[in-house]
Coordinates of C-alpha atoms in Angstrom, one line a residue:
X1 CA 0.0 0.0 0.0
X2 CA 1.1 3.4 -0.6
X3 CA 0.2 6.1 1.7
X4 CA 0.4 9.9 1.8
X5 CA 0.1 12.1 4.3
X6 CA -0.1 15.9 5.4
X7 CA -0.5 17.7 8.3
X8 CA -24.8 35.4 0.9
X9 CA -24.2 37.0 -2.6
X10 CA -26.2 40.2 -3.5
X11 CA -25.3 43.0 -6.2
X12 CA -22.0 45.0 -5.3
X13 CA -20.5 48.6 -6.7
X14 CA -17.1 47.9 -7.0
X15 CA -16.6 49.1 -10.3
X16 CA -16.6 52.3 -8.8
X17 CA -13.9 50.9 -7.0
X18 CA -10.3 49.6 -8.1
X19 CA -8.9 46.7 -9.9
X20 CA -6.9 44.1 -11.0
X21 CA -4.0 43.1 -9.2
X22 CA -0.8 40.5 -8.2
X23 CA 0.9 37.8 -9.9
X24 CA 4.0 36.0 -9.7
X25 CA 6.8 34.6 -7.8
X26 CA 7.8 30.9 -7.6
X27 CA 7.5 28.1 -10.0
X28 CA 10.3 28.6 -12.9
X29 CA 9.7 32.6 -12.8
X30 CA 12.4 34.2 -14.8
X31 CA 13.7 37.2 -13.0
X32 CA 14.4 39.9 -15.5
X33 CA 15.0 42.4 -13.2
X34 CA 18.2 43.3 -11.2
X35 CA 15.9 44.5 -8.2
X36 CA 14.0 41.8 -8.3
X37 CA 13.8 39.1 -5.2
X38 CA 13.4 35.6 -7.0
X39 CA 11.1 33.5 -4.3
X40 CA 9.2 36.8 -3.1
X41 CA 6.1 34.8 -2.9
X42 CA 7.9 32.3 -0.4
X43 CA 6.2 32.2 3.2
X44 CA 8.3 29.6 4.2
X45 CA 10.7 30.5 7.1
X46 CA 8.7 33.7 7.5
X47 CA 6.4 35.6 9.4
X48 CA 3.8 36.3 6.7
X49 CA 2.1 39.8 6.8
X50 CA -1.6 39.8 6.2
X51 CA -3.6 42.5 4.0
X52 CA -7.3 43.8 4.5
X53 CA -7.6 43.7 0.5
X54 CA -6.6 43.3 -2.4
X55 CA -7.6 44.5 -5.9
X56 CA -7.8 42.1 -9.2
X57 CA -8.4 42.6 -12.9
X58 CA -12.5 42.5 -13.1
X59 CA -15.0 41.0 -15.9
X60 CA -17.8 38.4 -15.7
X61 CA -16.8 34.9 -15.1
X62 CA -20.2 34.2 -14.1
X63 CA -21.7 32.9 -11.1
X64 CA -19.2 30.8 -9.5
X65 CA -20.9 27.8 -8.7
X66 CA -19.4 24.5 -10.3
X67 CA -22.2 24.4 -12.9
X68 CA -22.7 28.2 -13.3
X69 CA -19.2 29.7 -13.9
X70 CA -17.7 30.1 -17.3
X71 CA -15.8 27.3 -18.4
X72 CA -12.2 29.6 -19.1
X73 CA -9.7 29.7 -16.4
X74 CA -11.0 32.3 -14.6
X75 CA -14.4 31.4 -13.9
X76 CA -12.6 28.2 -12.5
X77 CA -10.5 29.6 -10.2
X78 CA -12.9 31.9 -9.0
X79 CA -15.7 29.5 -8.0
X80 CA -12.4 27.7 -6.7
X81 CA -12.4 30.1 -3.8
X82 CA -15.7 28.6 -2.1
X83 CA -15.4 25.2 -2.8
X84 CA -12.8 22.5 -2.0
X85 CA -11.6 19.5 -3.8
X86 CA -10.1 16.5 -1.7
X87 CA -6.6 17.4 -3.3
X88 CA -5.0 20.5 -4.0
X89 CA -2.3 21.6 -6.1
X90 CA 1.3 23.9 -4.7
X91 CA 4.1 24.7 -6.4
X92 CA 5.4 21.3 -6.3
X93 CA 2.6 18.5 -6.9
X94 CA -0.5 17.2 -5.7
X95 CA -1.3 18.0 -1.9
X96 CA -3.4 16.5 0.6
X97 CA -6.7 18.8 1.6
X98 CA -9.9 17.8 2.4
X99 CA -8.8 14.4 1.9
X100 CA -5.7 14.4 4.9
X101 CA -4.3 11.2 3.3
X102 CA -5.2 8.4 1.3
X103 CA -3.8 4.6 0.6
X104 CA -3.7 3.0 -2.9
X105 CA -4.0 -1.1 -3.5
X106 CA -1.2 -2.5 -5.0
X107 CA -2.9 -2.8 -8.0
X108 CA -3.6 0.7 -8.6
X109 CA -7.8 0.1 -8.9
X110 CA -8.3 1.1 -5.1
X111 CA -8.2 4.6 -3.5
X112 CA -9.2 5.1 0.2
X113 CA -9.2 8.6 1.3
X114 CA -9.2 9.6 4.3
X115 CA -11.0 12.9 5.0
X116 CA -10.2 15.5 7.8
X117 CA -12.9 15.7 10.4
X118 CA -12.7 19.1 11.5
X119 CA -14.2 20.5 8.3
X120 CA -17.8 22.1 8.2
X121 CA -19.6 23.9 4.9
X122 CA -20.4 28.1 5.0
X123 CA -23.8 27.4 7.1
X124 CA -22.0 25.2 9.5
X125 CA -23.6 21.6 8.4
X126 CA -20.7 19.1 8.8
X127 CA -18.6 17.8 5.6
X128 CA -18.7 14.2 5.5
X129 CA -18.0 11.1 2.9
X130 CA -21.5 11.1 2.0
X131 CA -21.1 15.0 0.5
X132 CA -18.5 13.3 -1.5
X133 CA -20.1 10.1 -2.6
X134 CA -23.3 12.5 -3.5
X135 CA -20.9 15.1 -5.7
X136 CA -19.9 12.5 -7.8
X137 CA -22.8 10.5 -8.3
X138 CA -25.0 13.8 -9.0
X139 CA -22.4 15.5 -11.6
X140 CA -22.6 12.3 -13.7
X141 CA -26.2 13.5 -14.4
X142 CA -25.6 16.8 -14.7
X143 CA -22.0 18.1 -15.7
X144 CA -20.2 20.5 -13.9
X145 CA -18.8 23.4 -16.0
X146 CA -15.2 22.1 -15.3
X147 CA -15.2 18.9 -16.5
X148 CA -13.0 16.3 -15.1
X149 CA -13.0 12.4 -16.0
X150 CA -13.8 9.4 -13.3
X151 CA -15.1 7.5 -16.0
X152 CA -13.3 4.5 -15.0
X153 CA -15.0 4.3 -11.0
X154 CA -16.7 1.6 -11.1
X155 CA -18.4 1.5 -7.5
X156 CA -17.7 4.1 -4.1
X157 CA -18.4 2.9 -0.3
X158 CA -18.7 5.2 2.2
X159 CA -16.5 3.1 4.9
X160 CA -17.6 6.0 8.0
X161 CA -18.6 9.7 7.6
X162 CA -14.6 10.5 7.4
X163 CA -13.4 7.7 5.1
X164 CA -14.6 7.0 1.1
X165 CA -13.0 4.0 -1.0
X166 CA -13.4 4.5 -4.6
X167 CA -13.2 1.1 -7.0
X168 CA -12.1 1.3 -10.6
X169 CA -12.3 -0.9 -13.4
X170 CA -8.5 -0.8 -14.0
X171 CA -5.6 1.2 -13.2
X172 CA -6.0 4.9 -14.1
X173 CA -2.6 6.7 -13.4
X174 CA -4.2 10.6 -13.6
X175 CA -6.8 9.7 -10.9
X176 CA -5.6 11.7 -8.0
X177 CA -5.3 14.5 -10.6
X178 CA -8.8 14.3 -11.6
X179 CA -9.7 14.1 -7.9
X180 CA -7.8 16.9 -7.8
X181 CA -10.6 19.0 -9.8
X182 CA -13.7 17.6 -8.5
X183 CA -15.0 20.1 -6.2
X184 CA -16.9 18.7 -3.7
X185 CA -21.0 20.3 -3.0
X186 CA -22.5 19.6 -0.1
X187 CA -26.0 17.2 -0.2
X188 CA -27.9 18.6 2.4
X189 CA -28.5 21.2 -0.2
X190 CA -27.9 20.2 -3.3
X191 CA -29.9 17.5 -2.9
X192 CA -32.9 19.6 -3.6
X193 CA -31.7 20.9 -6.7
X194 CA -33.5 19.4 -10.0
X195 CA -30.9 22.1 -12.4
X196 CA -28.0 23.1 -11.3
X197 CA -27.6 25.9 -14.2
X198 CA -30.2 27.8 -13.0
X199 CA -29.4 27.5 -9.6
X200 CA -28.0 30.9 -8.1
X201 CA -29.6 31.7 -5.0
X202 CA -26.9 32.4 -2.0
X203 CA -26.6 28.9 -0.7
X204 CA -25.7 27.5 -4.4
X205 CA -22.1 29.1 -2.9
X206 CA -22.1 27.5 0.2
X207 CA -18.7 25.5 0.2
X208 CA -16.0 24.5 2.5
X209 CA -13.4 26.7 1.3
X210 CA -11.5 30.0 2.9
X211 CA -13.7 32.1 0.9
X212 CA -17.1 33.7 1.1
X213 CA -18.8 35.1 -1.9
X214 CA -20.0 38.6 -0.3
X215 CA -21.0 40.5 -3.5
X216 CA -21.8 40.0 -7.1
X217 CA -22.5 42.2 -10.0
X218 CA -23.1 40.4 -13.2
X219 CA -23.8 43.6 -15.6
X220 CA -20.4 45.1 -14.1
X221 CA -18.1 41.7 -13.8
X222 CA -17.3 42.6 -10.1
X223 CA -17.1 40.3 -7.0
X224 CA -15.8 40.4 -3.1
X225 CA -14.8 37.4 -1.6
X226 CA -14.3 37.4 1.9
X227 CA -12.3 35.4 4.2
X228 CA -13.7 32.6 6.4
X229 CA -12.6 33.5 10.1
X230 CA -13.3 29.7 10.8
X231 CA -11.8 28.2 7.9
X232 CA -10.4 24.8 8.5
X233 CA -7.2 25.2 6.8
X234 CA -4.5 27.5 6.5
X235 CA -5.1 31.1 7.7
X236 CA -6.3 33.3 4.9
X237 CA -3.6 36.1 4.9
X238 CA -6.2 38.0 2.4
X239 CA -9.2 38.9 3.9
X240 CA -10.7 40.6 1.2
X241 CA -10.2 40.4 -2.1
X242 CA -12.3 42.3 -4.8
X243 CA -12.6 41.6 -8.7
X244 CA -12.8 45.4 -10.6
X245 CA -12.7 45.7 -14.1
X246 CA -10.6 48.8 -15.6
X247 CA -10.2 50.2 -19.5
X248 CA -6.4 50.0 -18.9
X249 CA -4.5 47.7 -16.6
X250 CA -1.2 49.0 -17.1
X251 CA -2.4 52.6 -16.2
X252 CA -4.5 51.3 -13.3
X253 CA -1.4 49.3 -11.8
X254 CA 1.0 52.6 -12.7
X255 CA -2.0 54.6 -10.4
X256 CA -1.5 51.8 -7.7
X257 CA -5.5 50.8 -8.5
X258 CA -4.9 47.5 -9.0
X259 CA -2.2 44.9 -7.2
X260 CA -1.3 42.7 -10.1
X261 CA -0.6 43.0 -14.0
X262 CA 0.4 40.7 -16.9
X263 CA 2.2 42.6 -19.2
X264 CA 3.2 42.5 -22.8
X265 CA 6.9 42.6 -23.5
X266 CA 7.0 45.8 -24.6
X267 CA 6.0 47.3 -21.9
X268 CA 8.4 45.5 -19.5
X269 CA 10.9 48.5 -19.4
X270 CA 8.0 51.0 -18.2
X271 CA 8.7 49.1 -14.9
X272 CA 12.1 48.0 -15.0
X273 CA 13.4 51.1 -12.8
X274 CA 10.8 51.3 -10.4
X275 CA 12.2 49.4 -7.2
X276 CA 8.8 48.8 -5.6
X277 CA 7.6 46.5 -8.5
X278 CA 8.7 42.6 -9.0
X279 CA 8.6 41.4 -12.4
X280 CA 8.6 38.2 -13.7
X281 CA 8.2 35.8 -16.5
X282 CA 5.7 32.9 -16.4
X283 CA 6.3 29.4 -17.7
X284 CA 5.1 28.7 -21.3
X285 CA 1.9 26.8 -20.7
X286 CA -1.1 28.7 -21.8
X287 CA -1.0 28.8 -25.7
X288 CA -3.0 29.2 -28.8
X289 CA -4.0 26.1 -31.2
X290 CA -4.9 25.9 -35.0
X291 CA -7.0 22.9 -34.9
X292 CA -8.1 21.2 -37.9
X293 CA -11.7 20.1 -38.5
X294 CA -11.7 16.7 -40.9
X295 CA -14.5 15.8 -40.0
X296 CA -15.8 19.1 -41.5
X297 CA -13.6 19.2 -44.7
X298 CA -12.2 15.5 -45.7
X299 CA -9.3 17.5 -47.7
X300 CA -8.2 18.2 -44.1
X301 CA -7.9 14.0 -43.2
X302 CA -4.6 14.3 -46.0
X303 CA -1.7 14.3 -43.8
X304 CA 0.3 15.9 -46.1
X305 CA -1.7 18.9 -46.5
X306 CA -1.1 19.0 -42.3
X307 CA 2.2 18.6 -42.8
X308 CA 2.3 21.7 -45.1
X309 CA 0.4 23.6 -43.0
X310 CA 2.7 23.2 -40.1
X311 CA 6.2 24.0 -42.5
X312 CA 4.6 26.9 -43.7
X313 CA 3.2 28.9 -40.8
X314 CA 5.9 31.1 -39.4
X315 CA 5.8 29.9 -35.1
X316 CA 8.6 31.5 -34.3
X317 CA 7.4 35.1 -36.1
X318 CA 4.6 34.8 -34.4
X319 CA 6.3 34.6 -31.2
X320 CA 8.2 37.7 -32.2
X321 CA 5.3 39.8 -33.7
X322 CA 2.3 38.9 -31.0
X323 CA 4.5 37.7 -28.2
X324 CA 6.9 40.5 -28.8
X325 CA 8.7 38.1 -27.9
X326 CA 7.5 36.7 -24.7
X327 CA 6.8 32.4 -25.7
X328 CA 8.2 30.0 -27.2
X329 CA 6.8 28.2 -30.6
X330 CA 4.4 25.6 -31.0
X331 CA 5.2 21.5 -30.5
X332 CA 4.0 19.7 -33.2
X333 CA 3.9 16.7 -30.4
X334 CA 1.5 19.2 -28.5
X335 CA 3.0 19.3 -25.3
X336 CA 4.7 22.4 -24.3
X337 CA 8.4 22.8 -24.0
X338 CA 7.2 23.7 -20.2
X339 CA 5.9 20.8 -19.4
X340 CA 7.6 18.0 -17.2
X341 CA 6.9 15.5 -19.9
X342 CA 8.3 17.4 -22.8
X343 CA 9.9 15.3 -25.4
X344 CA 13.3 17.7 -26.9
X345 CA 13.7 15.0 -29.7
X346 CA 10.9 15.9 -31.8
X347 CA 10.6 17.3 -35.7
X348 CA 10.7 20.6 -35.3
X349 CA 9.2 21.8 -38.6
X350 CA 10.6 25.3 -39.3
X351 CA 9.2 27.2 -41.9
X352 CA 9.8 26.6 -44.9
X353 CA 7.3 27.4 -47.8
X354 CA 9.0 25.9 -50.5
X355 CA 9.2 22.3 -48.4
X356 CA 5.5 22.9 -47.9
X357 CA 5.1 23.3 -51.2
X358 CA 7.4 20.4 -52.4
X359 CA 5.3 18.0 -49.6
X360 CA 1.9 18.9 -51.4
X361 CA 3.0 18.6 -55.0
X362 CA 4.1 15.2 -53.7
X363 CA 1.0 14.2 -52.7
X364 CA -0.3 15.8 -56.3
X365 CA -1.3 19.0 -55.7
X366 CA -0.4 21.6 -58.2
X367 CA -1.5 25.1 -59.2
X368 CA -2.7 24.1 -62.4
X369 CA -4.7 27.3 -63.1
X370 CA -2.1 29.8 -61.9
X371 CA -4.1 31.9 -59.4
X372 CA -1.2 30.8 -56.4
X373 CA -3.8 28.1 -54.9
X374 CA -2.5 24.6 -55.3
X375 CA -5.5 22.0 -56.5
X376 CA -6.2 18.4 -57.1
X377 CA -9.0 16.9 -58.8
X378 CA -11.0 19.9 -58.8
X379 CA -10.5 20.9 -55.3
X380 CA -8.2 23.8 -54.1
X381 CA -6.6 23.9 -50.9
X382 CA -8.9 26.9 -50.1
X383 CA -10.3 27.0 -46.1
X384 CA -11.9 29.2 -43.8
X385 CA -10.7 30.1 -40.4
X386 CA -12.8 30.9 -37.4
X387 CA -11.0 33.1 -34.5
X388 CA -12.1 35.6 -32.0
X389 CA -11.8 38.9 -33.0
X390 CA -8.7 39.5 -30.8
X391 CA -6.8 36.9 -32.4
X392 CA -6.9 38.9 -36.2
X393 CA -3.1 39.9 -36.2
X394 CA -2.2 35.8 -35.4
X395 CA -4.7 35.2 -38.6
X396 CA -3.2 37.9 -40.6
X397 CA 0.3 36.6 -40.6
X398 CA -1.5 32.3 -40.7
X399 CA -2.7 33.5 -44.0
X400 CA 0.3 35.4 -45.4
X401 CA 2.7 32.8 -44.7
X402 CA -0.1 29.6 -45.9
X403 CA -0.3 31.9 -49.1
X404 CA 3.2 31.4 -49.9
X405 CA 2.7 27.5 -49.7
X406 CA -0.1 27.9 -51.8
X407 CA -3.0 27.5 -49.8
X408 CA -5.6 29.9 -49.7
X409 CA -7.7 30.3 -46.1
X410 CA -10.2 33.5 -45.4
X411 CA -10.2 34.7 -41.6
X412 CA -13.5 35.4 -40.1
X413 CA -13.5 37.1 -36.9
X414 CA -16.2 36.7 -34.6
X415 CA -16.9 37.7 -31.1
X416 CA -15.1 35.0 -28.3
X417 CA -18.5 33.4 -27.2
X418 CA -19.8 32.4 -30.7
X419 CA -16.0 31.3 -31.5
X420 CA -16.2 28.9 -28.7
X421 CA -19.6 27.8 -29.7
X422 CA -18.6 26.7 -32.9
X423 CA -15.3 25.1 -31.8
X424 CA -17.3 22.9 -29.0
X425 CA -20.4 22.0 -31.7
X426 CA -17.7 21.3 -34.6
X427 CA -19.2 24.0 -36.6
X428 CA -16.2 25.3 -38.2
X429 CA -12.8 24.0 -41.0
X430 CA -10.1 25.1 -38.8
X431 CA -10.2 27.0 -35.7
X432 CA -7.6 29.3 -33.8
X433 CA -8.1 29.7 -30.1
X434 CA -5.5 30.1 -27.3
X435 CA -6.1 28.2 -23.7
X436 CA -4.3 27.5 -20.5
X437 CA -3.7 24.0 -18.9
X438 CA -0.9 23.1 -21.3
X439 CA 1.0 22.0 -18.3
X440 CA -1.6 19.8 -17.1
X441 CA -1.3 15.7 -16.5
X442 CA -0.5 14.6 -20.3
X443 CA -3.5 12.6 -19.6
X444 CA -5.4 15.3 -21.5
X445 CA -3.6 13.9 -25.0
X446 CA -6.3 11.4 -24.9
X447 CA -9.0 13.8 -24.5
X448 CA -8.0 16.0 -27.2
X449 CA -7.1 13.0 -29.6
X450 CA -8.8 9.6 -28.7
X451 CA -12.2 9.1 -27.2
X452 CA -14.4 6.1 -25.8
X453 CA -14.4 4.2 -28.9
X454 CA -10.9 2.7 -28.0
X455 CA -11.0 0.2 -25.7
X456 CA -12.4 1.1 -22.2
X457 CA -16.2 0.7 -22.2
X458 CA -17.1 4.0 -21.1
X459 CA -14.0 5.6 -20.9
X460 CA -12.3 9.5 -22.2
X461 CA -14.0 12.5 -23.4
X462 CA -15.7 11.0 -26.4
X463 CA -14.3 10.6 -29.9
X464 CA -13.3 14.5 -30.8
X465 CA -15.5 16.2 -32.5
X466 CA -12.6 17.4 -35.3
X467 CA -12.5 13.6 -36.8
X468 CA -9.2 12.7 -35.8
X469 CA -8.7 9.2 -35.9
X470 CA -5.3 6.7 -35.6
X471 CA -5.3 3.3 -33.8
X472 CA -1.7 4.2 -32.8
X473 CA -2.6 7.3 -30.8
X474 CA -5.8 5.2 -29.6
X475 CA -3.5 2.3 -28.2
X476 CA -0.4 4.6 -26.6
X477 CA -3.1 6.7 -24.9
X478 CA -4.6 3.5 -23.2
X479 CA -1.7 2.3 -22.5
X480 CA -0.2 5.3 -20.6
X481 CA -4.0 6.1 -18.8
X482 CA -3.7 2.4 -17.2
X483 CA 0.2 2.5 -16.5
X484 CA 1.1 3.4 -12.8
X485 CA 4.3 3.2 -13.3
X486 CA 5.7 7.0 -13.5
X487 CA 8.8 6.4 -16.1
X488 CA 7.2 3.6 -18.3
X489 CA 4.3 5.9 -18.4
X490 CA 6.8 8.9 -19.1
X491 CA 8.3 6.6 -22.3
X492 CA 4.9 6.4 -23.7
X493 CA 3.6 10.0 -23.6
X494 CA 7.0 10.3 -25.0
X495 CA 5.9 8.3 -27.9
X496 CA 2.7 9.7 -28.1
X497 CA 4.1 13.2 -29.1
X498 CA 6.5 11.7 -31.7
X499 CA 3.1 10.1 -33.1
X500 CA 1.5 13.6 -33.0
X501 CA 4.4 15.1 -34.6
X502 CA 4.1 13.2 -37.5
X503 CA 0.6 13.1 -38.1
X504 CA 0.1 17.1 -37.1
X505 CA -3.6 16.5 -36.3
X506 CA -3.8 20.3 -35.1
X507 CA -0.7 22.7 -34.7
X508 CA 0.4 24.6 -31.4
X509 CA 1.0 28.2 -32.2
X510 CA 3.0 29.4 -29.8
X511 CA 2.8 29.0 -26.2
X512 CA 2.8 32.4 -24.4
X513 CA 5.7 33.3 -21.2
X514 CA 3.9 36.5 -20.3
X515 CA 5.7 39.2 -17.6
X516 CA 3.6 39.6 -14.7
X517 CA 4.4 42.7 -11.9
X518 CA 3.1 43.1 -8.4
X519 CA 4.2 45.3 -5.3
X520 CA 5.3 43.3 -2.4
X521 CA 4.8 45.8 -0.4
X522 CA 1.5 45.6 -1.0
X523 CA 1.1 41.6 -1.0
X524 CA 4.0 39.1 -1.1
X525 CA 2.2 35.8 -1.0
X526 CA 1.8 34.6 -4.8
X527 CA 2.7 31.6 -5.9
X528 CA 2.1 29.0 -9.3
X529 CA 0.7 26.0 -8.9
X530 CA 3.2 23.4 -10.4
X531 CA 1.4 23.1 -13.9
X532 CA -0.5 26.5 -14.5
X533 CA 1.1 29.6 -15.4
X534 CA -1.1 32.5 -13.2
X535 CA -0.3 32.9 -9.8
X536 CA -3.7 34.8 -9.1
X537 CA -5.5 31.0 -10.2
X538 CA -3.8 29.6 -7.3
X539 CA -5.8 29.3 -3.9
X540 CA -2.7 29.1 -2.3
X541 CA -1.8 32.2 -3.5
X542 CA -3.9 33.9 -0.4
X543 CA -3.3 31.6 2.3
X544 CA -0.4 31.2 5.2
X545 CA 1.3 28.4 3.6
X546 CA 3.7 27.9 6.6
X547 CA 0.9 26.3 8.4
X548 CA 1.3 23.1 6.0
X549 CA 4.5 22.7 7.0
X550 CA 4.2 22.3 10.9

């Protein structure tokens, strides 16, 4: 057996108010400043100093509930304040939280956990195994907005109110990672609750975490969470913090009206001689993805035409003309260079139009009539691209670089909602959206590329929407989801990506390493969770963290 251990919303005004705020400090930060302090977000060995508030960039994530929030990180993180998973992430791994420990079976298809019995919910009803148990039986009927895969449970006994043993069909190595997003509800209330997207009365945010949602103005994208003076776990060194949009963040950070900025590279040197900010650089792991839609356009199923595709678009210009610099190009095996799994030995596939060009006439495309599109049987290489309307430089150069290989794509720009509408529907040729979780369990190559058609009644995401299909990818995926062994499983996600990079079944862009300034004078306590790239996402970020070490 292994074992590990560990020690009322209403509408609010404070977009009349300040803004956005913090950011980074730990993780692989790169210090670009000589004045800089590289672990400034460290508690450890410290006395940490606690603030009355703090002020974050604004905008409406919506109501953060697990069903009711929007799907993008933000609306995540948010709702992440309330409520309480049984793991939670640090800087270095997967931690114990709700769940104080928990043993696995030698076999790997058994997981006790072992919950902490001094927790209570917001209205002071006790958290127990049942309210665990009941979350996960409820959300397979209606799906949270974060969605997370226990596919593979076959059965869960409540052993006592402090102890849960879940039962899988076979060995699923990213379980404890998926446990690690499963917030937990409590029954007592939800329970009652026929549909959970249209539930937003005040106890819909009843949870067992160090935050309260106090107010909450749709129309104006503002919040206040306040701090639980009975929270169970570490001390909340923030005991208010308050979501305010602004027109300009840089300006609002300059006037001291927010706590925390991301910027652009060009705008690093604004800050550079100011010895009261901290910048930093954040690893690479929130990125933007062409996808390609076969099952839309069967041209798109050639892998050659792919292939072209990713020789001809420029990754690295992009990284210098909308990055200005700050990212690193797209992996054609899909993982980021970031990420712990990252395979170096890869085909890199720098651009080169004319290779583009030489891979398509070799798969018998020519441009027969002269116009600069290549054809073939009566069918141009001629697509349309669907990106939001913030994305139109990245389409700009896409299409002046595809142009040179021949290929011919029209850009439409549409508003971020209806983007995402038509990428999750499958109502689209090729799509262009940037994303974070990049640095997440690799586990999520088989969610973006396989699907429950490939072995395990049952289990994935479903067969993509985009058509992708290869029995290669199917079987390495299976293998490494069922593999609980860390380096064989690490030599097969290795292979996975060297599959991916030769099939190209959708191309990274770039993955972005944006700056990120705070004060610490103001607040001193950020931190990155080991695979996500924004220290204001991480629920550590406001707590004493020297109270898990004693």
């Amino acid at each position: 057996m292994m074992m590990h251990n560990l020690p009322d919303a209403k509408p609010c005004n404070l977009w009349k108010e300040a803004l956005i705020g913090v950011v980074l400090a730990c993780i692989c930060a790169a210090l670009i400043c000589p004045v800089c302090l590289a672990q400034s977000g460290d508690a450890k060995g410290s006395s940490p100093r606690s603030v009355d508030i703090i002020h974050l960039s604004g905008g409406d994530s919506g109501y953060p509930t697990p069903f009711m929030h929007y799907p993008r990180g933000p609306g995540i993180y948010k709702m992440n304040l309330i409520f309480d998973c049984l793991i939670e992430r640090d800087d270095k791994g997967l931690i114990p939280w709700l769940a104080e420990s928990w043993d696995i079976s030698s076999d790997g298809k058994e997981y006790t956990f072992h919950l902490r019995d001094d927790v209570n919910w917001a209205d002071g009803e006790p958290f127990t195994a049942e309210d665990v148990r009941f979350t996960i039986e409820y959300e397979k009927e209606h799906s949270p907005a974060s969605a997370y895969d226990l596919s593979l449970v076959l059965n869960m006994k409540v052993i006592d109110e402090h102890t849960i043993k879940f039962i899988l069909s076979q060995p699923m190595a990213p379980f404890l990672d998926e446990m690690a997003s499963v917030r937990i509800i409590p029954q007592h209330i939800w329970e009652k609750v026929d549909d959970p997207n249209a539930f937003d009365a005040p106890e819909a945010v009843i949870g067992t975490g160090p935050y309260t949602l106090e107010e909450y103005n749709k129309e104006h994208g503002t919040y206040r969470f306040a701090a639980k003076e009975d929270f169970w776990g570490p001390t909340p060194r923030v005991k208010s913090i308050e979501f305010v949009p602004v027109s300009d963040a840089t300006v609002a950070f300059q006037q001291s009206a927010i706590d925390f900025v991301g910027l652009s590279a060009d705008l690093v040197d604004m800050f550079k001689s100011d010895p009261e900010v901290y910048i930093f650089q954040q690893p690479a792991v929130w990125g933007y993805e062409l996808t390609f839609n076969m099952a839309k356009n069967p041209i798109l199923k050639d892998k050659a035409v792919r292939q072209a595709f990713a020789y001809a678009i420029d990754r690295e210009e992009l990284v210098e003309k909308i990055g200005r610099g700050a990212g690193k190009p797209g992996s054609m095996g899909i993982l980021p260079q970031d990420h712990i799994w990252y395979n170096p030995d890869l085909p890199e596939y720098e651009h080169n139009a004319e290779k583009a060009m030489k891979i398509l006439e070799e798969d018998g495309w020519k441009d027969s009539d002269g116009n600069g599109v290549m054809d073939k049987d009566g069918q141009e290489l001629s697509f349309d691209i669907i990106l939001s309307s913030d994305q139109a430089r990245i389409g700009e150069l896409v299409k002046e670089r595809l142009k040179e290989a021949g290929i011919s794509v029209n850009i439409q720009a549409i508003e971020s909602k209806s983007r995402d509408a038509k990428l999750g529907s499958g109502d689209f040729e090729i799509g262009i959206n940037g994303y974070g979780g990049w640095g997440f369990d690799a586990d999520y190559l088989r969610a973006k590329f396989c699907g429950e058609s490939f072995g395990i009644e049952g289990a994935g995401h479903g067969r993509p929407l985009t058509g992708y299909q290869n029995d290669r990818v199917d079987e390495l995926c299976l293998a490494q989801l069922g593999e609980i062994d860390e380096q064989k499983r690490k030599e097969i996600v290795y292979e996975i990506q060297e599959v991916l990079a030769e099939d190209v079944p959708s191309i990274p862009l770039y993955y972005t390493a944006s700056y990120n300034a705070y004060r610490p004078a103001v607040y001193d306590g950020w931190m990155n969770m080991f695979d996500h790239h924004e220290m204001t996402h991480s629920k550590l970020s406001y707590l004493d963290r020297s109270e898990l070490e004693n």
